[in-house]
Short mmCIF file of C-alpha atoms in Angstrom, two decimals:
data_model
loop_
_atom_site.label_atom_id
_atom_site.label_comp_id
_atom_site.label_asym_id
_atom_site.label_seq_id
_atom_site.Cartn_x
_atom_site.Cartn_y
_atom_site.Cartn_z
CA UNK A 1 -15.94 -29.52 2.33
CA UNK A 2 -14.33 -27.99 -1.21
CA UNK A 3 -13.78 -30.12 -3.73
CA UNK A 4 -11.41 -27.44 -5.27
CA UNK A 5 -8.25 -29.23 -6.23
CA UNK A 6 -4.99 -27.73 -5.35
CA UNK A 7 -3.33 -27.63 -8.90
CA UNK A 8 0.00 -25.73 -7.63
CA UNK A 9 3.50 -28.37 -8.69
CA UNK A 10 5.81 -28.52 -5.65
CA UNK A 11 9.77 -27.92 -7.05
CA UNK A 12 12.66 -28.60 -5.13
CA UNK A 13 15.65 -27.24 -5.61
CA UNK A 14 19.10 -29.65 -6.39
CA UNK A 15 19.93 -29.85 -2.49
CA UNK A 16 15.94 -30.85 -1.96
CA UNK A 17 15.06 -27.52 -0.41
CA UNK A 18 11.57 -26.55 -1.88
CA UNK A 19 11.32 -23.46 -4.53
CA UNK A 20 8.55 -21.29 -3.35
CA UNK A 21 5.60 -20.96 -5.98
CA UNK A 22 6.05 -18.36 -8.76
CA UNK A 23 2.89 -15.88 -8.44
CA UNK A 24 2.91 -13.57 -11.14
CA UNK A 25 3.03 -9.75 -10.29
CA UNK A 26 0.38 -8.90 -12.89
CA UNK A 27 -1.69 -11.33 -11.37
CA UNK A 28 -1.43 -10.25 -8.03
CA UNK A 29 -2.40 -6.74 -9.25
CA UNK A 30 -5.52 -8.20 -11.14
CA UNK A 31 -6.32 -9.53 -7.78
CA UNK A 32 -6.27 -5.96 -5.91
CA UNK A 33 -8.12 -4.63 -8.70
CA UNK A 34 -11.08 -7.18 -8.73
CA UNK A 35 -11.88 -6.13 -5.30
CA UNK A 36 -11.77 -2.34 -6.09
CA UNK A 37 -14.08 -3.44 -9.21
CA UNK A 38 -16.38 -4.75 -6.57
CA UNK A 39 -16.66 -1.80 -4.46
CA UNK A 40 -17.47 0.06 -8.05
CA UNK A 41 -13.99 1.54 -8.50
CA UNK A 42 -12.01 0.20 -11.68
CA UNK A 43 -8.16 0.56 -12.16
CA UNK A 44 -5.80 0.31 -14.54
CA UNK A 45 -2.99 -1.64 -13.13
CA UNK A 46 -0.77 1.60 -12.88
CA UNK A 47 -3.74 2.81 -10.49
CA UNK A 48 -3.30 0.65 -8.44
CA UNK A 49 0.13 2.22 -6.52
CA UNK A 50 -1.53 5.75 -6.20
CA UNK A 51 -4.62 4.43 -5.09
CA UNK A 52 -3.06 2.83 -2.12
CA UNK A 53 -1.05 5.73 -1.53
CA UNK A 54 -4.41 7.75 -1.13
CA UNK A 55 -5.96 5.69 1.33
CA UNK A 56 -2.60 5.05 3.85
CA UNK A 57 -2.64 8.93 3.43
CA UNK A 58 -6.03 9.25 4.75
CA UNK A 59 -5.82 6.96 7.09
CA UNK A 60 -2.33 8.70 8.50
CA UNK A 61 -4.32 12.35 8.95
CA UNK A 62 -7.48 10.98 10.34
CA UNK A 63 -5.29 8.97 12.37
CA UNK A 64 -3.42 12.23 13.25
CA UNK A 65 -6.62 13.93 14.26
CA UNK A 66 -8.84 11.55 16.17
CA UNK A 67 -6.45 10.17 18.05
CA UNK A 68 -6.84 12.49 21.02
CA UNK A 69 -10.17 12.17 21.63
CA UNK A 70 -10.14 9.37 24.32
CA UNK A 71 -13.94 8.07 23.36
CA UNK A 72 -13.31 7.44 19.47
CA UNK A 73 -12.01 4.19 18.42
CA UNK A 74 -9.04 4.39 16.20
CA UNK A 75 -8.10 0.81 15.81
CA UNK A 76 -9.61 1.24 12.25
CA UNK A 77 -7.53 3.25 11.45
CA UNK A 78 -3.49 1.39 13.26
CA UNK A 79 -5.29 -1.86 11.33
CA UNK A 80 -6.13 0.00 8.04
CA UNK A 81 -2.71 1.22 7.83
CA UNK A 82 -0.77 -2.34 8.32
CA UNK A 83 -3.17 -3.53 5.61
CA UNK A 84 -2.26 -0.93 3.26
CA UNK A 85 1.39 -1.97 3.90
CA UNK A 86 1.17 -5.12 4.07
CA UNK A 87 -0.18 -5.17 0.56
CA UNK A 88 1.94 -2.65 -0.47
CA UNK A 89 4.60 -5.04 0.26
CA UNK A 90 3.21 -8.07 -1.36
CA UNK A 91 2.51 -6.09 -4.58
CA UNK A 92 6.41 -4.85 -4.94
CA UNK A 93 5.38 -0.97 -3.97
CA UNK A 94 7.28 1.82 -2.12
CA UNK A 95 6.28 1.14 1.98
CA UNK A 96 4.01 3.24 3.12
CA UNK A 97 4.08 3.84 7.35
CA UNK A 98 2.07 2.12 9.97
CA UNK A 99 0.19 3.80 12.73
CA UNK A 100 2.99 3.66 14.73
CA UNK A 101 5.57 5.33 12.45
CA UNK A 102 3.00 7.99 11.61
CA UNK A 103 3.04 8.70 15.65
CA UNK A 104 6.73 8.50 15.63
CA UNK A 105 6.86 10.82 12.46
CA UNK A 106 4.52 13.75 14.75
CA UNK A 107 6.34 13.08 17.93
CA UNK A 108 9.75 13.96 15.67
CA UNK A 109 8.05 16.58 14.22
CA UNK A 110 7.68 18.16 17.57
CA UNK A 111 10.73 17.98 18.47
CA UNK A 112 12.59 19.23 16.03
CA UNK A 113 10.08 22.26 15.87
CA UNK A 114 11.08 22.62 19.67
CA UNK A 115 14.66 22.50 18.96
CA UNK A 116 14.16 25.63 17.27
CA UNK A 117 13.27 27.63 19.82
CA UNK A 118 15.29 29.83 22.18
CA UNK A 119 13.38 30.30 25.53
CA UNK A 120 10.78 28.52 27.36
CA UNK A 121 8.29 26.79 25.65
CA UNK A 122 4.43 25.17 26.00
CA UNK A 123 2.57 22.94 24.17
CA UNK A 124 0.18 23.84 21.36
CA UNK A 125 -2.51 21.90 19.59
CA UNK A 126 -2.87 22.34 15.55
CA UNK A 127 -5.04 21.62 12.91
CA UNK A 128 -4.71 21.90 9.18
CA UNK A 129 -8.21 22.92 7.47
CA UNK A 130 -6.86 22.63 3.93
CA UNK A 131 -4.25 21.03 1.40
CA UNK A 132 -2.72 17.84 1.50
CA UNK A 133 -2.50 17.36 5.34
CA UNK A 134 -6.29 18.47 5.84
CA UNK A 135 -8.17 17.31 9.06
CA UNK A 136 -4.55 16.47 10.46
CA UNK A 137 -4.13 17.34 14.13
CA UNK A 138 -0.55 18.06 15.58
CA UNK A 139 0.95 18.42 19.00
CA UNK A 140 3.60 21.27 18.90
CA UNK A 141 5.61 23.57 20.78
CA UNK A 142 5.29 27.15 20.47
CA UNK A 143 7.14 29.97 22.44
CA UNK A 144 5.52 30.34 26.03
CA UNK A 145 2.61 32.43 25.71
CA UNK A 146 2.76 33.05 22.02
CA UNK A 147 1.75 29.89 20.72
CA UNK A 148 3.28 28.04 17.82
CA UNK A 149 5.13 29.39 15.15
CA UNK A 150 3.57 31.77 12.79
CA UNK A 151 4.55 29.48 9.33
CA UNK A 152 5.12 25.62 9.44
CA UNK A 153 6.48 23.44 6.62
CA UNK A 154 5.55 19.91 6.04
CA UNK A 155 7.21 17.67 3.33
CA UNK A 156 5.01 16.71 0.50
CA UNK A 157 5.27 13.74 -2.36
CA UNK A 158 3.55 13.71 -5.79
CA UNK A 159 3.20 11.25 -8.24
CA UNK A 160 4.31 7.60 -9.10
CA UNK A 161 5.40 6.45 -5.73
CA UNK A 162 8.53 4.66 -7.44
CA UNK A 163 9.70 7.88 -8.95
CA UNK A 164 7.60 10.52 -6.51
CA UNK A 165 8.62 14.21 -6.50
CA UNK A 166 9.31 15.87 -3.28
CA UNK A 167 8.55 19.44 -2.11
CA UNK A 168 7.21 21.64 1.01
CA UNK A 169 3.66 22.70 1.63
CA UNK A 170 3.95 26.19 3.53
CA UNK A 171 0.98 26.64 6.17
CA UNK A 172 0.45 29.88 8.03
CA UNK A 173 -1.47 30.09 11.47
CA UNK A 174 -4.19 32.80 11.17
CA UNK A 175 -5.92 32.55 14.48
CA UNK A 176 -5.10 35.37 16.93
CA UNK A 177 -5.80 32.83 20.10
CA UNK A 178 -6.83 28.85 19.77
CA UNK A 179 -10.47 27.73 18.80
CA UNK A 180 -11.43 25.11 21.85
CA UNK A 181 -7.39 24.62 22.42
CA UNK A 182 -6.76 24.41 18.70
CA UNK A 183 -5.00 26.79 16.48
CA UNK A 184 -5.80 26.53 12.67
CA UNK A 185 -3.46 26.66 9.81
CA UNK A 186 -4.29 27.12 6.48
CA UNK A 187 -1.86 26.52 2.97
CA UNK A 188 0.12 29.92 2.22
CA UNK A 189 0.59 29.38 -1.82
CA UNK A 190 -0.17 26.53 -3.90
CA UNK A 191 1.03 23.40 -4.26
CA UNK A 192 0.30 20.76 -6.61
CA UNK A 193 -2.90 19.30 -6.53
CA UNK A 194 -2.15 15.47 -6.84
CA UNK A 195 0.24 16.58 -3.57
CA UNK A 196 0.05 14.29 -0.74
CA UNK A 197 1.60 14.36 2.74
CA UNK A 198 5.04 12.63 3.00
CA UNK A 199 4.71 10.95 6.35
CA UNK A 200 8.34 8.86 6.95
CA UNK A 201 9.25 6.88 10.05
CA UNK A 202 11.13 9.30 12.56
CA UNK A 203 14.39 7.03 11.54
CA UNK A 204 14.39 8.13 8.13
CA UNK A 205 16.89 11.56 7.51
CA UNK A 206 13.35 13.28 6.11
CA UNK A 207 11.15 12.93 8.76
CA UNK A 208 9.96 16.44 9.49
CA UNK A 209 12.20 17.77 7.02
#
């Protein structure tokens, strides 16, 4: 049994409705950052918003590419993803998506890429081997019996996630037939290297764009 005593001071407020307990931002952050310390990574507290960023990123492209193979358990990655929000929230950051907004964002993706083109179409599998959507894995339309489109643009972010920049990362295909059903894409240009991918839900005006 703990013998920890509960220090906290209940206020209520004139009506006697009770004031929720002030927790200090700062605080919270020191928190967050204590358990990064103990997995031997140590953040400033302006680290702490890009950090999380990172790993909701990874989480949405690994997400993105194992989720087709029927035998490999992604639940890792729809829990690791609420987490990351979840926290996100409780800290005061920019949302970053859940599992299911990441599918939603792909699904949108494909449609609107479909909506593009004239004719008959069939379904293509992608894969991005580089750049800020590497390992990602992306179900597409392409015209029938020329498979997707030659160049694809996916919205990037950079950046302090309260003041991010925005931008496209331009991927060309350069397979002349899929690998195992998979056609690869690779970056065409640069882009910045602190880029990350800007996955939105598919009800926000720049999913896909």
């Amino acid at each position: 049994m703990s013998t920890t005593q509960n220090l906290s001071i209940q206020f209520y407020a004139p009506d006697g409705t009770p004031i929720p307990p002030t927790v200090s931002r700062e605080h919270l952050l020191d928190l967050a950052r204590s358990v990064y310390a103990r997995a031997g990574t140590h953040l400033d507290r302006g680290d702490v918003d890009i950090e999380l960023a990172e790993v909701a990123d990874k989480a949405a492209c690994s997400l993105l590419r194992d989720r087709w193979n029927d035998d490999f358990p992604i639940a890792a990655y729809v829990e690791l993803l609420t987490a990351v929000a979840a926290l996100r929230a409780v800290l005061g950051f920019a949302p970053t998506p859940t599992a299911r907004e990441v599918t939603e964002w792909s699904e949108k993706l494909g449609e609107d890429l479909g909506g593009e083109i004239d004719g008959p179409t069939s379904t293509s599998f992608i894969r991005f081997v580089n750049g800020p959507y590497r390992g990602a894995v992306l179900r597409v339309p392409g015209a029938a019996g020329q498979g997707p489109a030659a160049v694809l643009t996916l919205p990037i972010i950079w950046g302090d996630t309260a003041d991010p920049g925005h931008g496209q990362a331009r991927y060309e295909r350069y397979t002349e037939a899929a690998d195992e059903g998979l056609w690869l894409y690779r970056l065409d240009g640069d882009v910045r290297e602190d880029a990350r991918p800007h996955i939105v839900p598919a009800t926000n005006s720049q999913a896909g764009a």
